mmCIF file of C-alpha atoms in Angstrom:
data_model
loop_
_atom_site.group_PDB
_atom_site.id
_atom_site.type_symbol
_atom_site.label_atom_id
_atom_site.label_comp_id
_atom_site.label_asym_id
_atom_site.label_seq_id
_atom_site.Cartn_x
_atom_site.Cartn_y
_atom_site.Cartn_z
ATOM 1 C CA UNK A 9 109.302 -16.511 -60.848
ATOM 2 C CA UNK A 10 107.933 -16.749 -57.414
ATOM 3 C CA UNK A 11 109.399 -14.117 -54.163
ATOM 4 C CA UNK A 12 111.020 -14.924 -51.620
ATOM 5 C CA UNK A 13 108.916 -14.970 -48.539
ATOM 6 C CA UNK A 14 110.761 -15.222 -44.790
ATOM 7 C CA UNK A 15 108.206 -16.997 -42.156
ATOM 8 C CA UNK A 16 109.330 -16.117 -38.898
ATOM 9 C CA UNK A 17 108.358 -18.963 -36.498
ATOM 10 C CA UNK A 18 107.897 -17.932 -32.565
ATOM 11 C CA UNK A 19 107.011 -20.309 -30.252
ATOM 12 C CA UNK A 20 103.837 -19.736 -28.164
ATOM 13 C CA UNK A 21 105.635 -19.802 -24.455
ATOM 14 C CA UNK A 22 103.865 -16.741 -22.562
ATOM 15 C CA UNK A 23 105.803 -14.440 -21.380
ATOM 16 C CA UNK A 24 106.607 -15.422 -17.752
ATOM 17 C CA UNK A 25 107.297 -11.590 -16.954
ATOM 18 C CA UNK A 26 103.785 -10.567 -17.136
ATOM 19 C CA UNK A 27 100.795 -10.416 -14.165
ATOM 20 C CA UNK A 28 97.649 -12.235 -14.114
ATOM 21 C CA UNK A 29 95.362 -10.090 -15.829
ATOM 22 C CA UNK A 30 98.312 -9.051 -18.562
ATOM 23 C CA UNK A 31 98.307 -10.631 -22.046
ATOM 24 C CA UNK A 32 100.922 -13.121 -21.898
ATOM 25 C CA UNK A 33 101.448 -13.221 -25.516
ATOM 26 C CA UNK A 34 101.865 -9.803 -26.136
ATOM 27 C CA UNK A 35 104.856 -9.950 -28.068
ATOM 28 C CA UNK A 36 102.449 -10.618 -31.034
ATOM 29 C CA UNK A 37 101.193 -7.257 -31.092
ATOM 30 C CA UNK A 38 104.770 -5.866 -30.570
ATOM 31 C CA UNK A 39 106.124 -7.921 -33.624
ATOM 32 C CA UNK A 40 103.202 -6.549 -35.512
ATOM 33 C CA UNK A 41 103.556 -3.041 -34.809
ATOM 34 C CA UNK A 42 107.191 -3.504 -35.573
ATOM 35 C CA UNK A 43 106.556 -5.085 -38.648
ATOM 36 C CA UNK A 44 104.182 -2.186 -39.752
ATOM 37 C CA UNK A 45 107.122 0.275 -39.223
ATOM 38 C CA UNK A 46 109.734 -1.363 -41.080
ATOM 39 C CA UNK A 47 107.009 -1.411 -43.721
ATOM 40 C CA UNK A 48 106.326 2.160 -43.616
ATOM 41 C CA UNK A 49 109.782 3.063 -44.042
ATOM 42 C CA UNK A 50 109.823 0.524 -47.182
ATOM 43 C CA UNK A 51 112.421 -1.772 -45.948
ATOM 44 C CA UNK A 52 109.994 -4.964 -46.676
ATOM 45 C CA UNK A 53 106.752 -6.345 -47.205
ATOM 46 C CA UNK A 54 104.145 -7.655 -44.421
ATOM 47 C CA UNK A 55 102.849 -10.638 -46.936
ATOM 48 C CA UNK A 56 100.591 -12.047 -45.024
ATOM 49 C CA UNK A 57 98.521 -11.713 -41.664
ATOM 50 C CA UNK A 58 100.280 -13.501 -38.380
ATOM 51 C CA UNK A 59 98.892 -16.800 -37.505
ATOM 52 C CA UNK A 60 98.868 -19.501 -35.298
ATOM 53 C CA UNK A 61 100.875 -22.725 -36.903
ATOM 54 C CA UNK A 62 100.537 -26.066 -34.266
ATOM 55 C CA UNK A 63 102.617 -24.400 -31.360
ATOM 56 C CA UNK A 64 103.968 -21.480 -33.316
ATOM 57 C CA UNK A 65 102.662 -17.904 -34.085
ATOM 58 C CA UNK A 66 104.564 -17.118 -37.661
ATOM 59 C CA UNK A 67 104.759 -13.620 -39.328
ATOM 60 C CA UNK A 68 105.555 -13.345 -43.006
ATOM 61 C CA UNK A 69 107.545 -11.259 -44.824
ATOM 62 C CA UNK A 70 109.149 -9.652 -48.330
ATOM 63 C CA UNK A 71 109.562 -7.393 -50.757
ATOM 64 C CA UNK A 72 113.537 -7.402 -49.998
ATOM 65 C CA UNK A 73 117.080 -9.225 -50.513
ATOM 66 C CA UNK A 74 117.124 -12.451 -48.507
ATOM 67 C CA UNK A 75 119.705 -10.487 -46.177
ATOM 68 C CA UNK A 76 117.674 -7.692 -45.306
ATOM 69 C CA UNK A 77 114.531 -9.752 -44.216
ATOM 70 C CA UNK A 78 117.191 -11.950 -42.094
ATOM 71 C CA UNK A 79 117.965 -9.111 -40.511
ATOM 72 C CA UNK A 80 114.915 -8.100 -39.946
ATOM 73 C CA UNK A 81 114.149 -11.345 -38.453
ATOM 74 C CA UNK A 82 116.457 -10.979 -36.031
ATOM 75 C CA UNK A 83 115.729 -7.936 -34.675
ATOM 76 C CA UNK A 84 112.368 -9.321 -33.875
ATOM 77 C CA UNK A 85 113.858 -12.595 -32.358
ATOM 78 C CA UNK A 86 115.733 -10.262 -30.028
ATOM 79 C CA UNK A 87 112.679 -8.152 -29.195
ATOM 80 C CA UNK A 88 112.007 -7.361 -25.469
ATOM 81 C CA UNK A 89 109.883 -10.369 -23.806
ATOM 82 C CA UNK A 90 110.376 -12.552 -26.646
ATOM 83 C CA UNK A 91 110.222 -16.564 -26.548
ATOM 84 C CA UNK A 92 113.158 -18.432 -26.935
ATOM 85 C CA UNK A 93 113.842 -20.482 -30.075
ATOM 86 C CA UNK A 94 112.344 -18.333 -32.382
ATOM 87 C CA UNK A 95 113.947 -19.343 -36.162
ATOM 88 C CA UNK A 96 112.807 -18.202 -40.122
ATOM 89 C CA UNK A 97 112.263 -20.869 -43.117
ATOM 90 C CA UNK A 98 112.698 -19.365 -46.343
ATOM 91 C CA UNK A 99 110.167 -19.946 -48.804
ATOM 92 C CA UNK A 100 108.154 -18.221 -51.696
ATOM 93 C CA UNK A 101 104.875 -16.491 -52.135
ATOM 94 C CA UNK A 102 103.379 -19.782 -54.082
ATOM 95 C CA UNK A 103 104.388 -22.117 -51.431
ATOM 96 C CA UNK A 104 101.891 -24.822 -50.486
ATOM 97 C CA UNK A 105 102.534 -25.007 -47.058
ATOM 98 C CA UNK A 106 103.928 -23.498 -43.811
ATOM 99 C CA UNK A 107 107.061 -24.091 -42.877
ATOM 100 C CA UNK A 108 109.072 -25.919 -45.702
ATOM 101 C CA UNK A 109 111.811 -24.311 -46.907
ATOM 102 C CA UNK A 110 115.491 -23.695 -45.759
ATOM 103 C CA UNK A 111 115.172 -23.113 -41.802
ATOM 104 C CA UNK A 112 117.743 -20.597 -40.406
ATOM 105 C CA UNK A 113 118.551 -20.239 -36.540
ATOM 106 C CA UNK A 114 117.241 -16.538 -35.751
ATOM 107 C CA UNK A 115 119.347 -13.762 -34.899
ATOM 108 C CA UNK A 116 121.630 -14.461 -37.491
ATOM 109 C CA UNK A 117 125.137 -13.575 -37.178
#
């Protein structure tokens, strides 16, 4: 029976609050090291490296309840500096493709 898997989809829109010389996507090494934490403390699974998708950087994770990696979504959508219209598609670990699956509005309420 395949896992659930939770891609979380951010659009690549710099951050507007950063100087010339300043990565504007640094956000992606934020959601990273956030990502890395939560899997330290065992709350999920990173299931795959971050990648760029068309105009989308999308993380991946698992290894928990369908709730808990919403919420864990979330709390990334609401990080500090991040893009607007960031959303998750539920899928599984033997999907085909990016981004087909249920798509949920991120931070869930």
């Amino acid at each position: 029976m395949p896992n659930l898997v939770v891609e979380i989809h951010v659009p690549m829109t710099p951050s507007p609050d950063v100087a010339g010389d300043e990565d504007p996507f640094f956000w992606i090494d934020d959601v990273e090291d956030r990502l890395a934490e939560l899997e330290e403390d065992e709350e999920l699974e990173v299931f795959d490296d971050g990648e760029e998708v068309d105009e989308e950087y999308v993380f991946f994770v698992t290894g928990a309840p369908r709730d808990r990696l919403l919420r864990a979504a979330s709390d990334i959508a609401l990080g500090v500096g991040m893009p607007t219209g960031v959303y998750a598609v539920l899928s599984t670990d033997d999907a085909d493709e990016i981004g087909v699956g249920e798509r949920v509005d991120l931070p869930v309420r």
